[in-house]
């Protein structure tokens, strides 16, 4: 990987990793639905000029219109619903923990592929990887006290949402410009979140810190992060871009500990190790017995766009 | 068929949300001013959409050609009903308002009976109309919260339905060859914007409205008014008016759901009874008469 892309990869991980912290800051004051509405709304507004410059008004509009229904579904499944679930769960559990559980998304991709992609087989070390990853998720959910189990399960549900939308988008939005997918997703998520987001909005303006959190989430963690991700995909390939999955939870735990004073527990570290090890093995990215066949096999579908 | 159901559900979801946005907005902004602001958001989008469909110059000439019809529709199909609904929602829940507003087809039949003597109504249709009116009574009369003001609020929304129905009949006679839906929508909303301006200025909000109210009005104008119209035309073009007008049955249901889930509005027996009676009345009562939306 050229140094340029390495830097971009680190920057992307740092950005996506920080989204968990900004969510935590935002939901202290405003309702999760309002936070998500502000986030996807500002993200869409920030992407509009970029897309217009890159593709021209006519081309972008035509592509949005042609694919409106899949884009709408992906907007629900890849942004509105998981963002809402994640933001709600962060009213109860630590941001670092949420990031660790969410890192299991590629495992769910492999699992769903098993069910919905007929040619997909998972055997040997990949199967071991899936089991190890699930053990990690199970551990983290299991150690939660009382009502926090539900919050941890909500994060598991976001990982499932991402996995489902990745497989769906891979099939129905193949060949659509990535930027158009990003914009269409954010626009339909804005539409979906408007009723809940506005009806639960506070009457008076929230504090500057909360507004900053929403703006950073929308402009940096959604719009700029998408652009970075697609640039890495195009320049260094999907198998490199996917490395971001491993780095995001590390950054998120770091931010949580340093800026929010969240404890770094032993169970969180063990869960993180299990999940990331499981992802590495389960997606076939790493194989202890490197057979020729395993080396020739392309890695499992890359979890695109699983941003916090 | 593919694409019809998704489009229908999407339209019901975005159109149904307008009652919620109105409810939130009128907490802070007086009705006429709220509608004026709503139109300020919606009209530019509708004008741009029209220009993108037919070209800028053609759009201008079409708008000019619509003339007086646009003005009448601006009053009967936008300014008056929008303000009545906004006033009504100061006193009743958003779900109730949506149900009361679903009576439009019933009044279309009633008005047609009076103004078009050649229209005949079967006994069954008559029963349907009666059923719908009983539904209105159930909805307004047994309204538990707010006493007489609530009854007045429901009746204001019913009056807005009468206004829509009158606009429907008026447009049905004159529009035929005159213009297409997007032209009429842009023209009438523009006319409403002008007509309402003095009333909006007369009763301005006393203090700066909250963020929430402003966001609500923006969403109402952009999503509930402009986008809903544009999606509806697309639907009319693709599936015809008979199948498109089915959205009218879904609208009160989605609006009721939004109100119950997001605003904690109670869903009472009277609400559900009124909903069922009105929708059944619409289905039976509209029978032979071909019902189209105003455009």
Coordinates of C-alpha atoms in Angstrom, one line a residue:
Chain A
X1 CA 0.0 0.0 0.0
X2 CA 1.4 3.4 -0.9
X3 CA 2.1 5.7 2.0
X4 CA -0.6 8.0 0.9
X5 CA -3.2 5.4 1.3
X6 CA -1.8 4.3 4.6
X7 CA -2.2 7.8 5.9
X8 CA -5.8 8.0 4.5
X9 CA -6.6 4.7 6.1
X10 CA -5.4 5.9 9.5
X11 CA -7.3 9.1 9.1
X12 CA -10.5 7.3 8.2
X13 CA -10.1 5.0 11.2
X14 CA -9.5 8.0 13.5
X15 CA -12.6 9.7 12.1
X16 CA -14.9 6.7 12.2
X17 CA -13.6 5.8 15.6
X18 CA -14.5 9.2 16.9
X19 CA -18.1 8.9 15.8
X20 CA -18.9 6.8 18.9
X21 CA -17.6 9.5 21.2
X22 CA -19.5 12.3 19.4
X23 CA -22.7 10.3 19.6
X24 CA -22.1 9.8 23.4
X25 CA -21.6 13.6 23.7
X26 CA -24.7 14.4 21.7
X27 CA -27.2 12.1 23.3
X28 CA -26.5 13.6 26.7
X29 CA -28.7 16.5 25.8
X30 CA -30.8 15.6 22.8
X31 CA -33.0 12.6 21.8
X32 CA -31.3 9.9 19.8
X33 CA -33.7 10.5 16.9
X34 CA -32.9 14.2 16.8
X35 CA -29.2 13.5 16.8
X36 CA -29.5 11.1 13.9
X37 CA -31.7 13.5 12.0
X38 CA -29.2 16.3 12.4
X39 CA -26.3 14.0 11.5
X40 CA -27.8 12.5 8.3
X41 CA -29.2 15.9 7.3
X42 CA -26.0 17.8 7.6
X43 CA -24.1 14.9 6.0
X44 CA -26.4 15.0 3.0
X45 CA -26.1 18.8 2.7
X46 CA -22.3 18.5 2.8
X47 CA -22.3 15.9 0.1
X48 CA -24.6 17.6 -2.3
X49 CA -22.0 20.2 -3.6
X50 CA -19.4 17.5 -3.9
X51 CA -21.6 15.2 -5.9
X52 CA -22.8 18.1 -8.1
X53 CA -19.1 19.1 -8.8
X54 CA -18.0 15.5 -9.5
X55 CA -21.0 14.2 -11.5
X56 CA -22.9 17.2 -12.7
X57 CA -26.5 17.9 -11.7
X58 CA -28.2 16.0 -14.5
X59 CA -26.1 12.8 -14.2
X60 CA -26.4 12.7 -10.4
X61 CA -30.1 13.3 -10.5
X62 CA -30.8 10.7 -13.1
X63 CA -28.8 8.1 -11.2
X64 CA -30.6 8.9 -7.9
X65 CA -33.9 8.6 -9.7
X66 CA -33.2 5.4 -11.4
X67 CA -32.2 3.7 -8.2
X68 CA -34.6 5.4 -5.8
X69 CA -36.1 2.4 -4.2
X70 CA -32.9 0.4 -3.4
X71 CA -31.3 3.7 -2.2
X72 CA -34.3 4.3 0.1
X73 CA -34.0 0.8 1.6
X74 CA -30.3 1.1 2.0
X75 CA -30.9 4.5 3.6
X76 CA -33.1 2.8 6.2
X77 CA -31.0 -0.3 6.7
X78 CA -27.6 1.3 6.5
X79 CA -28.1 4.6 8.2
X80 CA -31.5 5.5 9.8
X81 CA -32.2 2.3 11.7
X82 CA -28.6 1.4 12.8
X83 CA -27.7 5.0 13.6
X84 CA -30.8 5.3 15.7
X85 CA -30.2 2.0 17.5
X86 CA -26.6 2.9 18.2
X87 CA -27.4 6.4 19.4
X88 CA -30.1 5.0 21.7
X89 CA -27.7 2.3 23.1
X90 CA -25.1 4.9 23.9
X91 CA -27.6 6.6 26.3
X92 CA -26.9 3.5 28.4
X93 CA -23.5 1.8 27.5
X94 CA -20.0 3.1 27.0
X95 CA -19.1 4.4 23.5
X96 CA -15.9 2.2 23.4
X97 CA -18.0 -0.9 24.1
X98 CA -20.5 -0.1 21.4
X99 CA -17.6 0.3 18.9
X100 CA -16.2 -3.1 19.9
X101 CA -19.5 -4.9 19.5
X102 CA -20.1 -3.2 16.2
X103 CA -16.8 -4.4 14.9
X104 CA -18.4 -7.8 14.5
X105 CA -20.3 -6.7 11.4
X106 CA -18.1 -8.7 9.0
X107 CA -19.0 -11.8 10.9
X108 CA -22.6 -11.2 10.3
X109 CA -21.9 -10.6 6.7
X110 CA -20.3 -14.0 6.5
X111 CA -23.2 -15.5 8.3
X112 CA -25.9 -13.9 6.2
X113 CA -24.0 -14.8 3.0
X114 CA -24.1 -18.4 4.2
X115 CA -27.9 -18.2 4.2
X116 CA -28.6 -16.0 1.2
X117 CA -25.6 -16.5 -1.2
X118 CA -25.9 -20.2 -2.3
X119 CA -22.3 -20.6 -3.5
X120 CA -21.0 -19.4 -0.1
X121 CA -19.5 -22.1 2.1
X122 CA -17.8 -21.6 5.4
X123 CA -15.7 -24.5 6.6
X124 CA -12.4 -25.1 8.5
X125 CA -10.7 -22.1 9.9
X126 CA -13.4 -19.7 8.7
X127 CA -16.0 -21.6 10.7
X128 CA -13.7 -21.4 13.7
X129 CA -13.3 -17.7 13.2
X130 CA -17.1 -17.1 13.1
X131 CA -17.5 -19.1 16.3
X132 CA -14.7 -17.2 18.0
X133 CA -16.2 -13.8 16.9
X134 CA -19.6 -14.8 18.2
X135 CA -18.0 -15.9 21.5
X136 CA -16.6 -12.4 21.8
X137 CA -20.0 -10.7 21.1
X138 CA -21.7 -13.1 23.5
X139 CA -19.1 -12.3 26.2
X140 CA -19.6 -8.6 25.9
X141 CA -23.4 -8.8 25.9
X142 CA -23.3 -11.3 28.8
X143 CA -21.3 -9.2 31.2
X144 CA -23.7 -6.3 30.9
X145 CA -25.8 -5.6 34.0
X146 CA -29.6 -5.5 33.9
X147 CA -31.1 -3.2 31.3
X148 CA -27.8 -2.7 29.6
X149 CA -28.1 -6.1 28.0
X150 CA -30.8 -4.6 25.8
X151 CA -28.5 -1.7 24.8
X152 CA -25.7 -4.1 24.0
X153 CA -28.2 -6.2 21.9
X154 CA -29.2 -3.1 20.1
X155 CA -25.6 -2.6 19.0
X156 CA -25.6 -6.3 17.8
X157 CA -28.7 -5.4 15.8
X158 CA -26.9 -2.5 14.2
X159 CA -24.1 -4.9 13.1
X160 CA -26.8 -7.1 11.6
X161 CA -28.4 -4.1 9.8
X162 CA -25.0 -3.2 8.2
X163 CA -24.4 -6.8 7.2
X164 CA -27.8 -7.0 5.6
X165 CA -27.5 -3.7 3.8
X166 CA -24.0 -4.6 2.5
X167 CA -25.3 -7.8 0.9
X168 CA -28.4 -6.1 -0.5
X169 CA -26.4 -3.1 -1.9
X170 CA -23.9 -5.4 -3.4
X171 CA -26.6 -7.0 -5.4
X172 CA -29.0 -4.2 -6.2
X173 CA -26.7 -1.2 -6.4
X174 CA -23.8 -2.8 -8.3
X175 CA -22.4 -0.3 -10.8
X176 CA -24.0 2.7 -9.2
X177 CA -21.5 5.5 -8.5
X178 CA -20.4 5.2 -4.9
X179 CA -20.9 8.9 -4.3
X180 CA -24.5 8.7 -5.5
X181 CA -25.0 5.7 -3.1
X182 CA -23.7 7.8 -0.2
X183 CA -25.8 10.8 -1.1
X184 CA -28.9 8.8 -1.8
X185 CA -28.5 6.9 1.5
X186 CA -28.1 10.1 3.6
X187 CA -31.0 11.8 1.8
X188 CA -33.4 9.0 2.3
X189 CA -32.3 8.6 5.9
X190 CA -33.0 12.3 6.5
X191 CA -36.5 11.9 5.1
X192 CA -37.1 8.9 7.3
X193 CA -35.8 10.5 10.4
X194 CA -37.6 13.8 10.0
X195 CA -40.8 13.0 11.8
X196 CA -39.2 11.4 14.8
X197 CA -36.2 13.8 14.9
X198 CA -38.2 16.9 14.7
X199 CA -41.0 15.9 17.1
X200 CA -38.5 15.0 19.8
X201 CA -36.3 18.1 19.2
X202 CA -35.7 20.3 22.2
X203 CA -37.6 23.6 22.3
X204 CA -34.6 25.8 22.9
X205 CA -31.2 25.6 21.1
X206 CA -29.0 22.9 22.6
X207 CA -25.5 23.8 23.9
X208 CA -22.6 24.6 21.6
X209 CA -21.0 21.2 22.4
X210 CA -24.0 19.3 21.3
X211 CA -24.3 21.3 18.1
X212 CA -20.6 20.7 17.4
X213 CA -21.1 16.9 17.9
X214 CA -24.0 16.8 15.4
X215 CA -22.0 18.9 12.8
X216 CA -18.9 16.7 13.2
X217 CA -21.0 13.5 12.9
X218 CA -22.7 14.8 9.8
X219 CA -19.9 16.6 7.9
X220 CA -16.8 14.7 9.1
X221 CA -17.9 11.2 10.2
X222 CA -20.5 10.8 7.4
X223 CA -19.7 13.0 4.4
X224 CA -15.9 13.2 4.5
X225 CA -15.5 9.6 5.8
X226 CA -17.5 8.3 2.9
X227 CA -15.3 10.2 0.4
X228 CA -12.1 8.9 2.1
X229 CA -13.4 5.4 2.1
X230 CA -14.3 5.4 -1.5
X231 CA -10.9 7.0 -2.4
X232 CA -9.1 4.2 -0.5
X233 CA -11.3 1.5 -2.2
X234 CA -10.5 3.0 -5.6
X235 CA -6.8 3.5 -5.0
X236 CA -5.7 0.6 -2.8
X237 CA -8.5 -2.0 -3.2
X238 CA -11.3 -3.3 -1.1
X239 CA -9.2 -5.8 0.8
X240 CA -7.1 -2.9 2.1
X241 CA -10.0 -0.6 2.8
X242 CA -11.5 -3.2 4.9
X243 CA -8.6 -3.0 7.3
X244 CA -10.4 0.0 8.8
X245 CA -12.8 -2.4 10.5
X246 CA -9.9 -3.5 12.8
X247 CA -8.7 0.0 13.6
X248 CA -12.0 1.7 14.3
X249 CA -12.7 0.0 17.6
X250 CA -9.2 0.6 18.8
X251 CA -9.5 4.4 18.2
X252 CA -13.0 4.4 19.7
X253 CA -11.8 2.7 22.9
X254 CA -8.9 5.2 23.1
X255 CA -11.2 8.3 22.6
X256 CA -13.7 6.9 25.1
X257 CA -11.0 6.4 27.8
X258 CA -9.1 9.6 27.2
X259 CA -11.9 12.1 26.5
X260 CA -14.9 10.6 28.3
X261 CA -13.2 8.8 31.2
X262 CA -14.6 5.4 30.3
X263 CA -13.0 2.5 32.0
X264 CA -11.1 0.0 29.9
X265 CA -12.2 -3.3 31.4
X266 CA -10.6 -6.7 31.0
X267 CA -13.8 -8.1 29.5
X268 CA -13.8 -5.3 26.8
X269 CA -10.2 -6.1 25.8
X270 CA -10.8 -9.9 25.7
X271 CA -14.0 -9.3 23.7
X272 CA -12.2 -7.0 21.3
X273 CA -9.5 -9.6 20.8
X274 CA -12.0 -12.4 20.2
X275 CA -14.1 -10.3 17.8
X276 CA -11.2 -9.0 15.7
X277 CA -9.5 -12.5 15.7
X278 CA -12.9 -13.9 14.6
X279 CA -13.3 -11.4 11.9
X280 CA -9.8 -12.0 10.6
X281 CA -10.3 -15.8 10.4
X282 CA -14.0 -15.8 9.6
X283 CA -13.7 -13.5 6.5
X284 CA -10.8 -15.6 5.2
X285 CA -8.5 -12.6 5.4
X286 CA -6.0 -14.6 7.6
X287 CA -5.6 -18.4 7.4
X288 CA -3.2 -20.3 9.7
X289 CA -2.9 -23.1 7.1
X290 CA -2.4 -21.2 3.9
X291 CA -3.6 -23.7 1.4
X292 CA -3.4 -22.9 -2.3
X293 CA -7.1 -22.8 -2.5
X294 CA -7.5 -20.4 0.4
X295 CA -5.0 -18.1 -1.1
X296 CA -6.7 -18.1 -4.5
X297 CA -10.1 -17.5 -2.9
X298 CA -11.0 -13.8 -2.8
X299 CA -11.8 -12.5 0.6
X300 CA -15.5 -12.5 1.7
X301 CA -17.6 -9.6 0.7
X302 CA -16.1 -6.5 2.1
X303 CA -18.2 -4.6 4.6
X304 CA -18.5 -1.4 2.8
X305 CA -19.7 1.7 4.6
X306 CA -20.1 0.3 8.1
X307 CA -19.5 3.6 9.8
X308 CA -20.2 4.0 13.5
Chain B
X1 CA -47.1 -3.9 -10.2
X2 CA -43.4 -3.8 -9.1
X3 CA -42.8 -0.3 -7.8
X4 CA -46.5 0.5 -7.1
X5 CA -46.7 -0.7 -3.6
X6 CA -43.3 0.9 -2.5
X7 CA -44.4 4.2 -4.1
X8 CA -47.8 4.1 -2.4
X9 CA -46.3 3.4 1.0
X10 CA -43.6 6.0 0.6
X11 CA -46.2 8.6 -0.4
X12 CA -48.5 7.7 2.5
X13 CA -45.5 7.9 4.9
X14 CA -44.3 11.4 3.7
X15 CA -47.8 12.8 3.2
X16 CA -49.0 11.4 6.5
X17 CA -46.2 13.1 8.4
X18 CA -47.5 16.6 7.5
X19 CA -50.1 16.5 10.2
X20 CA -47.4 15.8 12.7
X21 CA -45.3 18.7 11.4
X22 CA -48.3 21.0 11.5
X23 CA -49.1 20.0 15.1
X24 CA -45.5 20.7 16.2
X25 CA -45.3 24.0 14.2
X26 CA -48.6 25.6 15.5
X27 CA -47.4 25.3 19.1
X28 CA -45.1 28.3 18.3
X29 CA -46.4 30.0 15.2
X30 CA -50.0 31.3 14.5
X31 CA -51.8 29.3 11.7
X32 CA -51.7 31.8 8.8
X33 CA -48.0 32.7 9.4
X34 CA -47.2 29.0 9.7
X35 CA -48.9 28.3 6.3
X36 CA -47.1 31.2 4.7
X37 CA -43.7 30.0 5.9
X38 CA -44.6 26.5 4.7
X39 CA -45.4 27.8 1.3
X40 CA -42.2 29.8 1.2
X41 CA -40.3 26.6 1.5
X42 CA -42.5 24.6 -0.9
X43 CA -43.1 27.0 -3.8
X44 CA -39.4 27.4 -4.9
X45 CA -39.1 23.6 -5.0
X46 CA -42.3 23.2 -7.1
X47 CA -41.2 26.0 -9.5
X48 CA -37.8 24.4 -10.0
X49 CA -39.4 21.0 -10.5
X50 CA -41.8 22.5 -13.1
X51 CA -38.9 24.2 -14.9
X52 CA -36.9 21.0 -14.9
X53 CA -39.9 19.2 -16.4
X54 CA -40.9 21.5 -19.2
X55 CA -38.1 24.1 -19.5
X56 CA -38.0 27.6 -18.0
X57 CA -39.7 29.6 -20.7
X58 CA -42.5 27.1 -21.2
X59 CA -43.0 27.0 -17.4
X60 CA -43.5 30.8 -17.4
X61 CA -46.0 30.8 -20.2
X62 CA -47.9 27.9 -18.8
X63 CA -48.1 29.6 -15.4
X64 CA -49.5 32.8 -17.0
X65 CA -52.0 30.8 -19.0
X66 CA -53.4 29.2 -15.9
X67 CA -54.3 32.6 -14.6
X68 CA -57.6 32.9 -12.8
X69 CA -58.0 29.1 -12.3
X70 CA -54.7 29.1 -10.5
X71 CA -55.9 31.9 -8.2
X72 CA -59.2 30.1 -7.3
X73 CA -57.4 26.9 -6.7
X74 CA -54.8 28.7 -4.6
X75 CA -57.6 29.9 -2.4
X76 CA -59.8 26.7 -2.3
X77 CA -57.1 24.1 -2.6
X78 CA -54.2 25.6 -0.6
X79 CA -54.6 28.9 1.4
X80 CA -58.0 28.2 2.9
X81 CA -57.7 24.5 3.7
X82 CA -54.1 24.7 4.9
X83 CA -55.0 27.5 7.3
X84 CA -58.2 25.7 8.5
X85 CA -56.2 22.5 9.2
X86 CA -53.5 24.5 11.0
X87 CA -56.1 26.3 13.1
X88 CA -57.9 23.0 13.8
X89 CA -54.7 21.3 15.0
X90 CA -54.3 24.0 17.7
X91 CA -57.2 22.2 19.3
X92 CA -57.2 18.6 18.2
X93 CA -54.6 15.8 17.9
X94 CA -52.8 15.4 14.6
X95 CA -54.3 11.9 14.1
X96 CA -57.8 13.3 14.5
X97 CA -57.1 16.0 12.0
X98 CA -55.8 13.5 9.4
X99 CA -59.0 11.3 9.8
X100 CA -61.3 14.4 9.6
X101 CA -59.4 15.4 6.4
X102 CA -60.0 12.0 4.8
X103 CA -63.7 12.9 4.2
X104 CA -62.8 14.8 0.9
X105 CA -64.3 12.2 -1.4
X106 CA -67.6 12.2 0.5
X107 CA -68.0 16.0 0.0
X108 CA -67.1 15.7 -3.6
X109 CA -70.1 13.4 -4.0
X110 CA -72.4 15.7 -2.0
X111 CA -71.3 18.8 -3.8
X112 CA -71.6 17.0 -7.2
X113 CA -75.2 16.1 -6.4
X114 CA -76.0 19.8 -5.9
X115 CA -74.0 21.4 -8.7
X116 CA -74.3 18.7 -11.3
X117 CA -77.9 17.7 -11.6
X118 CA -77.1 14.9 -14.0
X119 CA -75.1 13.0 -11.4
X120 CA -77.1 10.2 -9.9
X121 CA -76.3 8.4 -6.6
X122 CA -77.4 4.9 -5.9
X123 CA -79.0 3.9 -2.6
X124 CA -75.8 2.1 -1.5
X125 CA -73.7 5.2 -2.2
X126 CA -76.1 7.3 -0.2
X127 CA -75.7 4.9 2.7
X128 CA -71.9 5.2 2.3
X129 CA -72.1 9.0 2.5
X130 CA -74.3 8.8 5.5
X131 CA -71.9 6.4 7.1
X132 CA -69.0 8.8 6.5
X133 CA -70.9 11.7 8.0
X134 CA -71.7 9.6 11.1
X135 CA -68.0 8.9 11.3
X136 CA -67.4 12.7 11.4
X137 CA -69.9 13.0 14.2
X138 CA -68.3 10.2 16.1
X139 CA -64.9 11.7 15.7
X140 CA -65.9 15.2 16.6
X141 CA -68.7 14.6 19.1
X142 CA -67.0 12.1 21.4
X143 CA -63.7 13.8 21.4
X144 CA -62.7 13.4 25.1
X145 CA -60.1 16.1 25.4
X146 CA -60.6 19.8 25.1
X147 CA -64.4 20.1 25.0
X148 CA -66.0 22.6 22.6
X149 CA -62.7 23.9 21.3
X150 CA -61.8 20.3 20.2
X151 CA -65.2 20.0 18.4
X152 CA -64.5 23.3 16.7
X153 CA -61.1 22.1 15.7
X154 CA -62.4 18.9 14.2
X155 CA -65.1 20.8 12.3
X156 CA -62.5 23.3 11.0
X157 CA -60.6 20.4 9.4
X158 CA -63.9 19.0 8.0
X159 CA -64.5 22.4 6.5
X160 CA -61.1 22.2 4.9
X161 CA -62.2 18.9 3.3
X162 CA -65.3 20.7 1.9
X163 CA -62.9 23.3 0.5
X164 CA -60.8 20.6 -1.1
X165 CA -63.9 19.0 -2.5
X166 CA -65.1 22.2 -4.1
X167 CA -61.7 22.8 -5.6
X168 CA -61.8 19.3 -7.0
X169 CA -65.1 19.9 -8.7
X170 CA -64.0 23.3 -10.0
X171 CA -60.8 21.9 -11.4
X172 CA -62.5 18.9 -12.9
X173 CA -64.6 21.3 -15.1
X174 CA -62.0 23.7 -16.2
X175 CA -58.6 22.1 -16.1
X176 CA -59.1 19.3 -18.6
X177 CA -57.0 20.7 -21.4
X178 CA -55.7 23.8 -19.7
X179 CA -52.7 22.5 -17.8
X180 CA -50.9 19.6 -16.1
X181 CA -50.7 18.8 -12.5
X182 CA -47.3 20.3 -11.8
X183 CA -48.3 23.6 -13.4
X184 CA -51.5 23.8 -11.4
X185 CA -49.7 22.9 -8.1
X186 CA -47.0 25.6 -8.7
X187 CA -49.5 28.2 -9.8
X188 CA -52.0 27.6 -6.9
X189 CA -49.3 27.5 -4.2
X190 CA -47.8 30.6 -5.6
X191 CA -51.2 32.3 -5.5
X192 CA -51.8 31.0 -1.9
X193 CA -48.4 32.5 -0.9
X194 CA -49.6 35.9 -2.2
X195 CA -53.1 35.7 -0.8
X196 CA -52.1 34.7 2.7
X197 CA -49.3 37.3 3.0
X198 CA -51.4 40.0 4.6
X199 CA -53.0 37.6 7.1
X200 CA -49.6 36.2 8.0
X201 CA -48.2 39.7 8.6
X202 CA -51.3 40.6 10.7
X203 CA -50.6 37.9 13.2
X204 CA -46.9 37.3 13.4
X205 CA -45.4 35.1 16.1
X206 CA -44.8 37.2 19.2
X207 CA -41.3 35.9 19.8
X208 CA -38.7 34.1 17.7
X209 CA -40.1 30.6 17.0
X210 CA -38.1 27.7 18.5
X211 CA -35.7 25.6 16.4
X212 CA -38.2 22.8 16.6
X213 CA -41.0 24.8 15.0
X214 CA -38.8 26.1 12.2
X215 CA -37.5 22.6 11.4
X216 CA -41.1 21.4 11.5
X217 CA -42.2 24.1 9.0
X218 CA -39.2 23.4 6.7
X219 CA -40.0 19.7 6.7
X220 CA -43.7 20.4 6.2
X221 CA -42.9 22.7 3.2
X222 CA -40.1 20.6 1.6
X223 CA -41.3 17.0 2.4
X224 CA -45.0 17.2 3.2
X225 CA -45.9 19.7 0.5
X226 CA -43.4 19.8 -2.3
X227 CA -42.0 16.3 -2.3
X228 CA -45.4 14.7 -1.6
X229 CA -46.8 16.6 -4.7
X230 CA -43.9 15.5 -6.9
X231 CA -44.2 11.9 -5.8
X232 CA -47.9 12.0 -6.4
X233 CA -47.6 13.2 -10.0
X234 CA -45.1 10.5 -10.7
X235 CA -47.6 8.1 -9.3
X236 CA -50.4 9.5 -11.4
X237 CA -48.3 9.3 -14.5
X238 CA -47.3 5.7 -13.8
X239 CA -50.5 4.2 -12.4
X240 CA -53.4 6.5 -13.2
X241 CA -55.7 8.3 -10.8
X242 CA -57.8 5.4 -9.6
X243 CA -54.9 3.5 -8.2
X244 CA -53.1 6.6 -7.0
X245 CA -56.0 7.9 -5.0
X246 CA -55.8 4.8 -2.8
X247 CA -53.2 6.7 -0.9
X248 CA -56.1 8.6 0.6
X249 CA -57.0 5.5 2.6
X250 CA -53.5 5.0 4.0
X251 CA -52.8 8.6 4.8
X252 CA -55.0 8.8 8.0
X253 CA -53.6 5.5 9.2
X254 CA -49.9 6.6 8.9
X255 CA -50.8 10.0 10.4
X256 CA -52.5 8.3 13.3
X257 CA -49.5 6.1 13.8
X258 CA -47.1 9.1 13.8
X259 CA -49.2 11.0 16.3
X260 CA -49.5 8.0 18.6
X261 CA -45.9 7.0 18.5
X262 CA -44.1 10.3 18.3
X263 CA -46.5 12.7 20.1
X264 CA -48.1 10.3 22.6
X265 CA -51.5 11.1 21.3
X266 CA -54.2 8.7 22.7
X267 CA -55.8 6.3 20.2
X268 CA -59.4 6.0 21.6
X269 CA -62.4 4.0 20.5
X270 CA -64.0 7.1 19.1
X271 CA -60.9 7.8 17.0
X272 CA -60.8 4.3 15.5
X273 CA -64.5 4.2 15.1
X274 CA -64.5 7.5 13.2
X275 CA -61.6 6.2 11.1
X276 CA -63.3 3.0 10.1
X277 CA -66.7 4.7 9.4
X278 CA -65.1 7.5 7.3
X279 CA -62.9 5.2 5.2
X280 CA -65.8 2.7 4.7
X281 CA -68.1 5.6 3.8
X282 CA -65.5 6.9 1.3
X283 CA -65.1 3.5 -0.3
X284 CA -68.8 2.9 -0.6
X285 CA -70.0 6.4 -1.2
X286 CA -67.6 7.3 -4.0
X287 CA -68.8 4.3 -6.0
X288 CA -69.9 5.3 -9.4
X289 CA -68.5 8.8 -9.5
X290 CA -65.1 8.9 -10.9
X291 CA -63.0 10.5 -8.2
X292 CA -59.8 12.3 -9.0
X293 CA -57.7 14.4 -6.8
X294 CA -58.0 18.1 -7.6
X295 CA -55.3 17.7 -10.3

